[in-house]
Coordinates of N, CA and C in Angstrom, one line a residue:
Chain P
D1 N -33.7 10.1 -9.7 CA -32.7 10.2 -8.5 C -31.5 9.2 -8.6
A2 N -30.3 9.8 -8.3 CA -29.3 8.9 -8.3 C -29.3 8.0 -7.1
G3 N -28.8 6.7 -7.2 CA -28.8 5.8 -6.1 C -27.5 6.1 -5.2
V4 N -27.0 5.2 -4.6 CA -25.9 5.2 -3.9 C -24.6 5.0 -4.9
T5 N -23.8 5.9 -5.0 CA -22.7 5.7 -6.1 C -21.4 5.5 -5.3
Q6 N -20.6 4.6 -5.8 CA -19.3 4.2 -5.4 C -18.2 4.4 -6.2
S7 N -17.0 4.6 -5.9 CA -15.7 4.8 -6.8 C -14.5 4.4 -6.0
P8 N -13.6 3.8 -6.8 CA -13.6 3.2 -8.1 C -14.5 2.0 -8.0
T9 N -14.8 1.4 -9.2 CA -15.5 0.2 -9.3 C -14.6 -1.0 -9.1
H10 N -13.4 -0.9 -9.6 CA -12.4 -2.0 -9.6 C -11.1 -1.3 -9.3
L11 N -10.2 -1.9 -8.5 CA -8.8 -1.5 -8.4 C -7.9 -2.7 -7.9
I12 N -6.8 -2.6 -8.3 CA -5.7 -3.5 -7.9 C -4.7 -2.9 -7.1
K13 N -4.2 -3.4 -6.0 CA -3.2 -2.8 -5.1 C -2.2 -4.0 -4.8
T14 N -1.0 -3.6 -4.2 CA -0.1 -4.6 -3.8 C 0.0 -4.5 -2.3
R15 N 0.4 -5.6 -1.8 CA 0.5 -5.5 -0.3 C 1.3 -4.3 0.3
G16 N 0.9 -3.9 1.4 CA 1.5 -2.8 2.0 C 1.0 -1.4 1.6
Q17 N 0.3 -1.3 0.4 CA -0.2 -0.1 -0.1 C -1.4 0.4 0.7
H18 N -1.9 1.6 0.4 CA -3.0 2.1 0.9 C -4.1 2.5 0.0
V19 N -5.3 2.3 0.3 CA -6.4 2.6 -0.6 C -7.5 3.4 -0.1
T20 N -8.0 4.3 -0.9 CA -9.2 5.1 -0.4 C -10.5 4.9 -1.4
L21 N -11.5 4.4 -0.7 CA -12.7 4.2 -1.3 C -13.8 5.3 -1.1
R22 N -14.6 5.7 -2.0 CA -15.5 6.8 -1.9 C -16.9 6.3 -2.1
C23 N -17.9 7.1 -1.5 CA -19.3 6.8 -1.4 C -20.0 8.0 -1.4
S24 N -21.2 8.1 -2.3 CA -22.1 9.2 -2.1 C -23.5 8.7 -1.9
P25 N -24.1 9.0 -0.7 CA -25.4 8.5 -0.5 C -26.6 9.0 -1.2
I26 N -27.7 8.4 -1.2 CA -28.9 9.0 -1.8 C -29.1 10.4 -1.2
S27 N -29.5 11.4 -2.0 CA -29.8 12.7 -1.5 C -30.8 12.7 -0.4
G28 N -30.5 13.2 0.6 CA -31.3 13.3 1.8 C -30.9 12.3 2.9
H29 N -30.3 11.2 2.5 CA -29.9 10.2 3.4 C -28.6 10.8 4.3
K30 N -28.6 10.5 5.7 CA -27.6 11.1 6.4 C -26.7 10.1 7.0
S31 N -27.1 8.9 6.8 CA -26.3 7.6 7.4 C -25.7 6.8 6.3
V32 N -24.4 6.6 6.5 CA -23.7 5.8 5.5 C -22.9 4.7 6.3
S33 N -23.0 3.4 5.8 CA -22.5 2.3 6.4 C -21.5 1.7 5.3
W34 N -20.5 1.1 5.9 CA -19.6 0.4 5.0 C -19.5 -1.2 5.4
Y35 N -19.5 -2.0 4.4 CA -19.5 -3.5 4.6 C -18.3 -4.1 3.7
Q36 N -17.8 -5.1 4.2 CA -16.7 -5.9 3.3 C -17.4 -7.2 3.0
Q37 N -17.3 -7.8 1.8 CA -17.9 -9.0 1.5 C -16.8 -9.8 0.8
V38 N -16.3 -10.8 1.5 CA -15.3 -11.6 0.9 C -16.2 -12.8 0.1
L39 N -15.5 -13.2 -0.9 CA -16.1 -14.1 -1.9 C -16.7 -15.4 -1.1
G40 N -18.0 -15.5 -1.4 CA -18.6 -16.7 -0.8 C -19.3 -16.5 0.5
Q41 N -19.3 -15.3 1.0 CA -19.7 -14.9 2.4 C -20.8 -13.8 2.2
G42 N -21.5 -13.5 3.5 CA -22.3 -12.5 3.4 C -21.4 -11.3 3.8
P43 N -22.0 -10.1 3.5 CA -21.3 -8.9 3.9 C -21.1 -8.7 5.4
Q44 N -20.0 -8.1 5.8 CA -19.6 -7.9 7.1 C -19.5 -6.4 7.4
F45 N -20.2 -6.0 8.5 CA -20.1 -4.5 8.9 C -18.8 -4.0 9.3
I46 N -18.5 -2.8 8.8 CA -17.1 -2.2 9.1 C -17.4 -0.9 9.9
F47 N -18.1 0.0 9.4 CA -18.5 1.3 10.0 C -19.8 1.8 9.8
Q48 N -20.3 2.6 10.6 CA -21.5 3.5 10.3 C -21.1 4.8 10.7
Y49 N -21.6 5.7 9.9 CA -21.6 7.2 10.3 C -22.9 7.7 10.0
Y50 N -23.2 8.7 10.9 CA -24.5 9.5 10.9 C -24.2 10.8 11.3
E51 N -24.6 11.8 10.5 CA -24.3 13.3 10.9 C -22.9 13.5 11.1
K52 N -22.1 12.8 10.3 CA -20.5 12.9 10.4 C -19.9 12.4 11.6
E53 N -20.6 11.8 12.4 CA -20.0 11.1 13.6 C -20.1 9.5 13.4
E54 N -18.9 8.9 13.8 CA -18.9 7.4 13.9 C -20.0 7.0 14.9
R55 N -20.9 6.0 14.4 CA -21.9 5.5 15.3 C -21.8 4.0 15.5
G56 N -20.9 3.4 14.8 CA -20.8 2.0 14.9 C -19.4 1.5 14.3
R57 N -18.8 0.4 14.8 CA -17.5 -0.1 14.3 C -17.6 -1.6 14.4
G58 N -17.2 -2.2 13.4 CA -17.2 -3.7 13.3 C -15.8 -4.2 13.8
N59 N -15.7 -5.5 13.8 CA -14.6 -6.1 14.3 C -13.5 -6.2 13.2
F60 N -12.8 -5.0 12.9 CA -11.9 -4.8 11.9 C -10.7 -4.0 12.6
P61 N -9.4 -4.4 12.1 CA -8.3 -3.8 12.6 C -8.2 -2.2 12.5
D62 N -7.3 -1.5 13.2 CA -7.2 -0.2 13.0 C -6.7 0.3 11.7
R63 N -6.3 -0.6 10.9 CA -5.8 -0.2 9.7 C -7.0 0.3 8.8
F64 N -8.2 0.1 9.3 CA -9.4 0.5 8.5 C -9.9 1.7 9.3
S65 N -10.2 2.7 8.4 CA -10.8 4.0 9.0 C -11.7 4.6 8.0
A66 N -12.5 5.6 8.5 CA -13.5 6.1 7.6 C -13.9 7.5 8.2
R67 N -14.5 8.2 7.4 CA -15.0 9.5 7.7 C -16.2 10.0 6.9
Q68 N -16.9 10.8 7.3 CA -18.1 11.4 6.7 C -18.0 12.9 6.4
F69 N -18.3 13.4 5.4 CA -18.0 14.8 5.0 C -19.4 15.5 5.2
P70 N -19.1 16.9 5.3 CA -20.4 17.8 5.5 C -21.6 17.5 4.5
N71 N -21.3 17.0 3.3 CA -22.4 16.8 2.3 C -22.8 15.3 2.4
Y72 N -22.4 14.5 3.5 CA -22.7 13.2 3.8 C -22.1 12.2 3.0
S73 N -21.3 12.4 2.1 CA -20.4 11.5 1.3 C -19.5 11.0 2.3
S74 N -18.8 9.8 1.9 CA -17.9 9.1 3.0 C -16.7 8.5 2.2
E75 N -15.6 8.4 3.1 CA -14.5 7.7 2.6 C -14.1 6.6 3.5
L76 N -13.7 5.4 2.7 CA -13.2 4.3 3.7 C -11.6 4.1 3.4
N77 N -10.8 4.3 4.2 CA -9.4 4.2 4.0 C -8.9 2.8 4.7
V78 N -8.1 2.1 4.0 CA -7.4 1.0 4.4 C -5.9 1.1 4.3
N79 N -5.1 1.0 5.3 CA -3.6 1.0 5.2 C -3.0 -0.2 5.3
A80 N -1.7 -0.2 4.8 CA -1.0 -1.5 4.9 C -1.8 -2.8 4.4
L81 N -2.2 -2.8 3.2 CA -3.0 -3.7 2.7 C -2.4 -5.1 2.8
L82 N -3.3 -6.0 3.1 CA -2.9 -7.5 3.1 C -3.7 -8.3 2.0
L83 N -3.2 -9.4 1.7 CA -3.9 -10.2 0.8 C -5.4 -10.5 1.2
G84 N -5.6 -10.6 2.4 CA -7.0 -10.9 2.8 C -7.9 -9.8 2.9
D85 N -7.4 -8.6 2.5 CA -8.3 -7.5 2.3 C -8.9 -7.4 1.0
S86 N -8.5 -8.5 0.1 CA -9.2 -8.6 -1.1 C -10.7 -8.8 -1.0
A87 N -11.6 -8.0 -1.5 CA -13.0 -8.2 -1.2 C -13.9 -7.3 -2.0
L88 N -15.1 -7.4 -1.9 CA -16.0 -6.4 -2.4 C -16.4 -5.5 -1.2
Y89 N -16.2 -4.2 -1.6 CA -16.4 -3.1 -0.3 C -17.9 -2.5 -0.8
L90 N -18.8 -2.7 0.1 CA -20.1 -2.2 -0.2 C -20.4 -0.8 0.7
C91 N -20.9 0.0 0.1 CA -21.5 1.3 0.9 C -22.9 1.2 0.8
A92 N -23.6 1.6 1.9 CA -25.0 1.8 2.0 C -25.4 3.0 2.8
S93 N -26.6 3.6 2.3 CA -27.1 4.8 3.0 C -28.5 4.5 3.4
S94 N -29.0 5.1 4.4 CA -30.3 5.2 4.9 C -30.6 6.5 5.4
L95 N -32.1 6.6 5.6 CA -32.5 7.9 6.3 C -32.3 7.9 7.7
G96 N -32.4 6.8 8.4 CA -32.4 6.8 9.8 C -31.1 6.1 10.3
L97 N -31.1 6.2 11.6 CA -29.9 5.7 12.3 C -30.1 4.3 12.7
G98 N -31.4 3.9 13.1 CA -31.7 2.5 13.3 C -31.6 2.2 14.7
F99 N -32.3 2.9 15.6 CA -32.2 2.5 16.9 C -33.2 1.5 17.5
G100 N -33.3 0.5 16.6 CA -34.1 -0.7 16.9 C -35.6 -0.5 16.6
S101 N -36.0 0.5 16.3 CA -37.4 0.9 15.9 C -37.7 0.2 14.5
H102 N -39.1 -0.2 14.3 CA -39.5 -0.7 13.3 C -39.9 0.3 12.3
S103 N -38.9 0.9 11.5 CA -39.2 2.1 10.7 C -38.5 1.7 9.3
G104 N -39.2 2.1 8.3 CA -38.6 2.3 7.0 C -37.5 3.0 6.8
A105 N -37.2 4.0 7.8 CA -36.0 4.7 7.7 C -34.8 4.0 8.0
N106 N -35.0 2.7 8.4 CA -33.8 1.9 8.6 C -33.5 1.0 7.5
V107 N -34.2 1.0 6.3 CA -33.9 0.3 5.1 C -32.6 0.9 4.5
L108 N -31.7 -0.2 4.3 CA -30.4 0.2 3.6 C -30.5 0.1 2.2
T109 N -29.9 1.1 1.4 CA -29.8 1.0 0.0 C -28.3 0.9 -0.3
F110 N -27.9 -0.2 -1.1 CA -26.4 -0.3 -1.3 C -26.1 0.1 -2.6
G111 N -24.8 0.5 -2.7 CA -24.2 0.9 -3.9 C -23.8 -0.4 -4.7
A112 N -23.2 -0.2 -6.0 CA -22.7 -1.3 -6.7 C -21.4 -1.9 -6.2
G113 N -20.6 -1.3 -5.2 CA -19.5 -1.8 -4.6 C -18.3 -1.5 -5.3
S114 N -17.2 -1.5 -4.6 CA -15.8 -1.4 -5.1 C -15.1 -2.7 -4.8
R115 N -14.6 -3.3 -6.0 CA -13.9 -4.6 -6.0 C -12.4 -4.4 -5.8
L116 N -11.9 -4.8 -4.6 CA -10.3 -4.5 -4.3 C -9.7 -6.0 -4.5
T117 N -8.6 -5.8 -5.4 CA -7.7 -7.0 -5.4 C -6.5 -6.6 -4.9
V118 N -5.8 -7.3 -3.9 CA -4.5 -7.1 -3.3 C -3.6 -8.1 -3.8
L119 N -2.6 -7.8 -4.5 CA -1.6 -8.9 -4.9 C -0.3 -8.9 -4.1
Chain C
G1 N -23.5 -12.1 19.7 CA -24.4 -11.3 18.8 C -25.3 -12.2 18.2
I2 N -26.3 -11.6 17.4 CA -27.3 -12.3 16.7 C -26.6 -13.1 15.6
Q3 N -27.2 -14.4 15.6 CA -26.6 -15.3 14.5 C -27.9 -15.4 13.5
V4 N -27.5 -15.5 12.2 CA -28.5 -15.7 11.1 C -28.2 -16.8 10.2
E5 N -29.1 -17.8 10.1 CA -28.9 -19.1 9.4 C -29.9 -19.2 8.2
Q6 N -29.2 -19.3 7.1 CA -30.2 -19.4 5.9 C -30.1 -20.7 5.4
S7 N -31.3 -21.3 4.7 CA -31.3 -22.5 4.0 C -32.3 -22.5 2.9
P8 N -32.0 -23.4 1.9 CA -30.8 -24.1 1.8 C -29.7 -23.2 1.3
P9 N -28.5 -23.7 1.3 CA -27.2 -23.0 0.8 C -27.3 -22.8 -0.7
D10 N -27.8 -23.9 -1.4 CA -27.7 -23.8 -2.8 C -29.2 -24.4 -3.3
L11 N -29.6 -23.9 -4.3 CA -30.9 -24.3 -4.9 C -30.8 -24.2 -6.3
I12 N -31.1 -25.3 -7.2 CA -31.1 -25.4 -8.6 C -32.4 -25.7 -9.0
L13 N -33.1 -24.9 -9.9 CA -34.4 -25.2 -10.3 C -34.5 -24.8 -11.8
Q14 N -35.6 -25.4 -12.3 CA -35.9 -25.2 -13.8 C -36.9 -24.0 -13.9
E15 N -36.6 -23.3 -14.9 CA -37.6 -22.0 -15.1 C -38.9 -22.5 -15.0
G16 N -39.8 -21.6 -14.3 CA -41.1 -21.8 -14.0 C -41.4 -22.4 -12.6
A17 N -40.5 -22.9 -11.9 CA -40.6 -23.5 -10.6 C -40.8 -22.6 -9.6
N18 N -41.4 -23.1 -8.4 CA -41.5 -22.3 -7.2 C -40.3 -22.6 -6.2
S19 N -40.1 -21.6 -5.3 CA -39.1 -21.9 -4.4 C -39.5 -21.2 -3.1
T20 N -38.7 -21.8 -2.0 CA -39.0 -21.2 -0.6 C -37.7 -21.1 0.0
L21 N -37.3 -19.9 0.4 CA -35.9 -19.5 1.1 C -36.3 -19.4 2.6
R22 N -35.4 -19.9 3.5 CA -35.7 -19.6 4.9 C -34.5 -19.0 5.5
C23 N -34.9 -18.2 6.6 CA -34.0 -17.4 7.3 C -34.4 -17.6 8.8
N24 N -33.4 -18.0 9.7 CA -33.7 -18.3 11.1 C -32.6 -17.4 11.8
F25 N -33.3 -16.7 13.0 CA -32.4 -15.8 13.8 C -32.3 -16.3 15.3
S26 N -31.1 -16.0 15.8 CA -31.0 -16.4 17.2 C -31.6 -15.6 18.2
D27 N -32.0 -14.3 17.8 CA -32.5 -13.3 18.7 C -33.8 -12.7 18.0
S28 N -34.3 -11.8 18.8 CA -35.5 -11.1 18.4 C -35.2 -10.4 17.1
V29 N -36.3 -10.5 16.2 CA -36.2 -9.8 14.9 C -36.5 -8.2 15.0
N30 N -35.7 -7.4 14.4 CA -35.9 -6.0 14.5 C -36.2 -5.3 13.3
N31 N -35.3 -5.3 12.3 CA -35.6 -4.8 11.0 C -35.2 -5.6 9.8
L32 N -35.7 -6.7 9.8 CA -35.5 -7.7 8.9 C -35.4 -7.3 7.5
Q33 N -34.5 -7.6 6.6 CA -34.5 -7.2 5.3 C -34.0 -8.4 4.4
W34 N -34.6 -8.6 3.2 CA -34.3 -9.5 2.3 C -33.6 -8.7 1.1
F35 N -32.3 -9.5 0.6 CA -31.7 -8.8 -0.5 C -31.5 -9.8 -1.6
H36 N -31.3 -9.3 -2.9 CA -30.9 -10.2 -4.0 C -29.6 -9.6 -4.5
Q37 N -28.5 -10.4 -4.5 CA -27.3 -10.0 -5.1 C -27.1 -10.7 -6.5
N38 N -26.9 -9.7 -7.5 CA -26.9 -10.3 -8.8 C -25.4 -10.7 -9.0
P39 N -25.3 -11.2 -10.3 CA -23.9 -11.8 -10.7 C -22.9 -10.7 -10.6
W40 N -23.2 -9.4 -10.8 CA -22.2 -8.3 -10.8 C -21.9 -7.8 -9.3
G41 N -22.7 -8.3 -8.3 CA -22.3 -7.9 -6.9 C -23.3 -7.0 -6.3
Q42 N -24.1 -6.4 -7.2 CA -25.1 -5.5 -6.7 C -26.2 -6.1 -5.8
L43 N -26.4 -5.5 -4.6 CA -27.3 -5.8 -3.5 C -28.5 -5.0 -3.8
I44 N -29.6 -5.7 -4.1 CA -30.9 -5.1 -4.3 C -31.8 -5.4 -3.0
N45 N -32.3 -4.5 -2.4 CA -33.4 -4.7 -1.3 C -34.7 -5.1 -1.9
L46 N -35.1 -6.3 -1.6 CA -36.3 -6.8 -1.9 C -37.5 -6.5 -1.0
F47 N -37.2 -6.8 0.2 CA -38.2 -6.4 1.3 C -37.7 -5.9 2.5
Y48 N -38.5 -5.0 3.2 CA -38.2 -4.6 4.6 C -39.4 -5.2 5.3
I49 N -39.2 -6.3 6.1 CA -40.4 -6.9 6.6 C -40.1 -7.5 8.1
P50 N -40.2 -6.5 9.1 CA -39.9 -7.0 10.5 C -41.0 -7.9 11.0
S51 N -42.2 -8.0 10.3 CA -43.2 -8.8 10.8 C -44.3 -8.9 9.6
G52 N -45.2 -9.9 9.7 CA -46.1 -9.9 8.7 C -45.8 -10.4 7.1
T53 N -46.5 -10.2 6.3 CA -46.5 -10.7 4.9 C -46.4 -9.6 3.9
K54 N -45.6 -9.6 2.9 CA -45.6 -8.5 1.9 C -45.4 -9.3 0.6
Q55 N -46.2 -8.7 -0.4 CA -45.9 -9.4 -1.8 C -45.5 -8.2 -2.7
N56 N -44.6 -8.6 -3.7 CA -44.2 -7.7 -4.9 C -44.0 -8.5 -6.1
G57 N -45.0 -8.5 -6.9 CA -45.1 -9.3 -8.1 C -45.1 -10.9 -7.7
R58 N -44.0 -11.4 -8.4 CA -43.9 -12.9 -8.2 C -43.1 -13.3 -6.7
L59 N -42.6 -12.3 -6.2 CA -42.0 -12.4 -4.9 C -42.9 -12.0 -3.6
S60 N -42.7 -12.9 -2.6 CA -43.5 -12.5 -1.4 C -42.6 -12.9 -0.2
A61 N -42.9 -12.3 1.0 CA -42.1 -12.8 2.0 C -43.0 -12.7 3.3
T62 N -42.7 -13.5 4.2 CA -43.4 -13.7 5.4 C -42.3 -13.8 6.7
T63 N -42.6 -13.0 7.7 CA -41.8 -13.0 8.8 C -42.7 -13.2 10.1
V64 N -42.3 -14.4 10.8 CA -43.0 -14.7 12.0 C -42.0 -14.3 13.1
A65 N -42.2 -13.1 13.7 CA -41.2 -12.7 14.6 C -41.1 -13.3 15.9
T66 N -42.3 -13.9 16.4 CA -42.2 -14.5 17.7 C -41.5 -16.0 17.5
E67 N -41.5 -16.4 16.4 CA -40.7 -17.7 16.2 C -39.3 -17.4 15.4
R68 N -38.9 -16.1 15.3 CA -37.6 -15.8 14.9 C -37.3 -16.4 13.4
Y69 N -38.1 -16.4 12.5 CA -37.8 -16.8 11.2 C -38.5 -16.0 10.2
S70 N -38.0 -16.0 8.9 CA -38.7 -15.4 7.8 C -38.5 -16.2 6.5
L71 N -39.5 -16.1 5.8 CA -39.6 -16.9 4.4 C -39.6 -16.0 3.2
L72 N -38.9 -16.3 2.1 CA -39.0 -15.7 0.9 C -39.4 -16.6 -0.1
Y73 N -40.6 -16.4 -0.8 CA -41.3 -17.2 -1.8 C -40.9 -16.6 -3.1
I74 N -40.5 -17.4 -4.1 CA -40.4 -17.0 -5.4 C -41.3 -17.9 -6.3
S75 N -42.1 -17.4 -7.0 CA -43.0 -18.2 -7.9 C -42.7 -18.0 -9.3
S76 N -43.0 -19.0 -10.2 CA -42.7 -18.9 -11.6 C -41.4 -18.4 -11.9
S77 N -40.3 -19.0 -11.4 CA -38.9 -18.5 -11.5 C -38.5 -18.2 -12.7
Q78 N -37.7 -17.2 -13.1 CA -37.2 -16.8 -14.3 C -35.6 -16.9 -14.2
T79 N -35.0 -17.0 -15.3 CA -33.6 -17.0 -15.3 C -33.0 -15.7 -14.6
T80 N -33.6 -14.6 -14.6 CA -33.0 -13.5 -14.0 C -33.2 -13.4 -12.6
D81 N -33.9 -14.4 -12.0 CA -34.0 -14.6 -10.5 C -32.6 -15.1 -10.1
S82 N -31.8 -15.7 -10.7 CA -30.6 -16.4 -10.3 C -29.8 -15.3 -9.7
G83 N -29.1 -15.9 -8.6 CA -28.1 -15.0 -7.8 C -28.2 -15.5 -6.4
V84 N -27.6 -14.6 -5.5 CA -27.6 -15.0 -4.1 C -28.6 -14.2 -3.3
Y85 N -29.3 -14.8 -2.5 CA -30.4 -14.1 -1.7 C -29.9 -14.1 -0.3
F86 N -30.0 -12.9 0.3 CA -29.4 -12.8 1.8 C -30.6 -12.2 2.5
C87 N -30.7 -12.7 3.8 CA -31.5 -12.1 4.7 C -30.6 -11.4 5.7
A88 N -31.0 -10.3 6.3 CA -30.3 -9.7 7.3 C -31.2 -8.9 8.2
D89 N -30.6 -8.7 9.5 CA -31.3 -8.1 10.6 C -30.5 -7.0 11.2
H90 N -31.1 -6.0 11.8 CA -30.4 -5.0 12.5 C -30.1 -5.3 13.9
A91 N -28.7 -5.2 14.3 CA -28.3 -5.7 15.7 C -28.0 -4.5 16.3
G92 N -28.4 -4.3 17.6 CA -27.8 -3.3 18.5 C -28.4 -1.8 18.0
G93 N -27.9 -0.8 18.7 CA -28.2 0.5 18.3 C -27.7 1.1 17.1
A94 N -26.6 0.5 16.6 CA -26.0 1.1 15.4 C -26.6 0.5 14.1
Q95 N -26.5 1.0 13.0 CA -27.1 0.6 11.8 C -26.3 -0.7 11.3
K96 N -26.2 -1.7 12.1 CA -25.4 -2.7 11.8 C -26.3 -3.9 11.3
L97 N -26.4 -4.2 10.0 CA -27.0 -5.3 9.5 C -26.2 -6.6 9.7
V98 N -26.7 -7.7 10.3 CA -26.1 -8.9 10.3 C -26.6 -9.9 9.3
F99 N -25.8 -10.3 8.3 CA -26.2 -11.0 7.1 C -26.1 -12.5 7.5
G100 N -26.9 -13.3 6.8 CA -26.7 -14.8 6.8 C -25.7 -15.1 5.7
Q101 N -25.5 -16.3 5.4 CA -24.5 -16.7 4.5 C -24.9 -16.8 3.1
G102 N -26.3 -16.6 2.9 CA -26.9 -16.5 1.7 C -27.5 -18.0 1.1
T103 N -28.3 -17.8 0.2 CA -28.8 -19.0 -0.6 C -28.4 -18.6 -2.0
R104 N -27.7 -19.4 -2.7 CA -27.3 -19.3 -4.2 C -28.4 -20.1 -4.9
L105 N -29.2 -19.2 -5.7 CA -30.2 -19.7 -6.5 C -29.8 -19.7 -7.9
T106 N -30.0 -20.9 -8.7 CA -29.6 -21.0 -10.0 C -30.9 -21.5 -10.6
I107 N -31.4 -20.6 -11.7 CA -32.5 -21.0 -12.5 C -32.2 -21.4 -13.9
N108 N -32.3 -22.6 -14.2 CA -32.0 -22.9 -15.6 C -33.0 -22.8 -16.6
P109 N -32.8 -22.5 -17.8 CA -33.9 -22.5 -18.8 C -34.4 -23.6 -19.2

C-alpha cells in the first residue's frame, strides 16, 4: 500500500509568488493535516481537514489556505511568499479525527515533505 | 496551550551504546507519539504510547501519564539510528500534534 505522498518534493520560488503543495493520504484515511517545519525546530501545525471540512487551524496568516477534495487528497496554498516561508512542509493522514480519545485511529502517518525555498 | 520539552537537545554516542531520551508535558497526556526524522526529513512514527510501555526491537518507550512524561530507550545503537527524535501529543479537539524541539542523536561508528 502506498503511504502518504506529497508533491513536489523540492521547489524554489521568489518573494511574492504563490505556491501550491499537494498531498495524497493513505487509502481509507479521511483526515489530512499540514505542518510547517523550519530548520532546527519541530513541526508546527497549520491545518487539519476531515471529511472535506476544516477542523483546525494553527497560528498562521491568511496567506495560508488549504482544501480537501472528495477523494480526500489535499492542497496547501501559500500566497505572497516571504523569505520566512522557506521550510519543509509536511502532510500527515490518519483514520480518526482525534477527539482526545486514546485510539490508534489518531496515529499520524507523515509524507516525505515538500521542501520550499523562497529567494 | 500544551508545552512539550525534550531532553537532551543533542546526544553523541558510539555505536553499541544505549540511550534514554525524555519528553515532559505541561498538561495531561492524550495521544503521545514518538517520531524519528531521518536526514532526508522523513518523519517515521515509532510509537503511539498514551500510557504504559511498548517495545519494538531495540527500541522501547514508556509513558507515565500521571507524571506527564515519556521516555524513549534505544539499546545497542547503530549508525542508522542517527537523526532527530521528536515526541508529540495531541492538543484539543482537532488533530493538532504539538511537537517538542527534538533530540538530535548522532551515532558514530
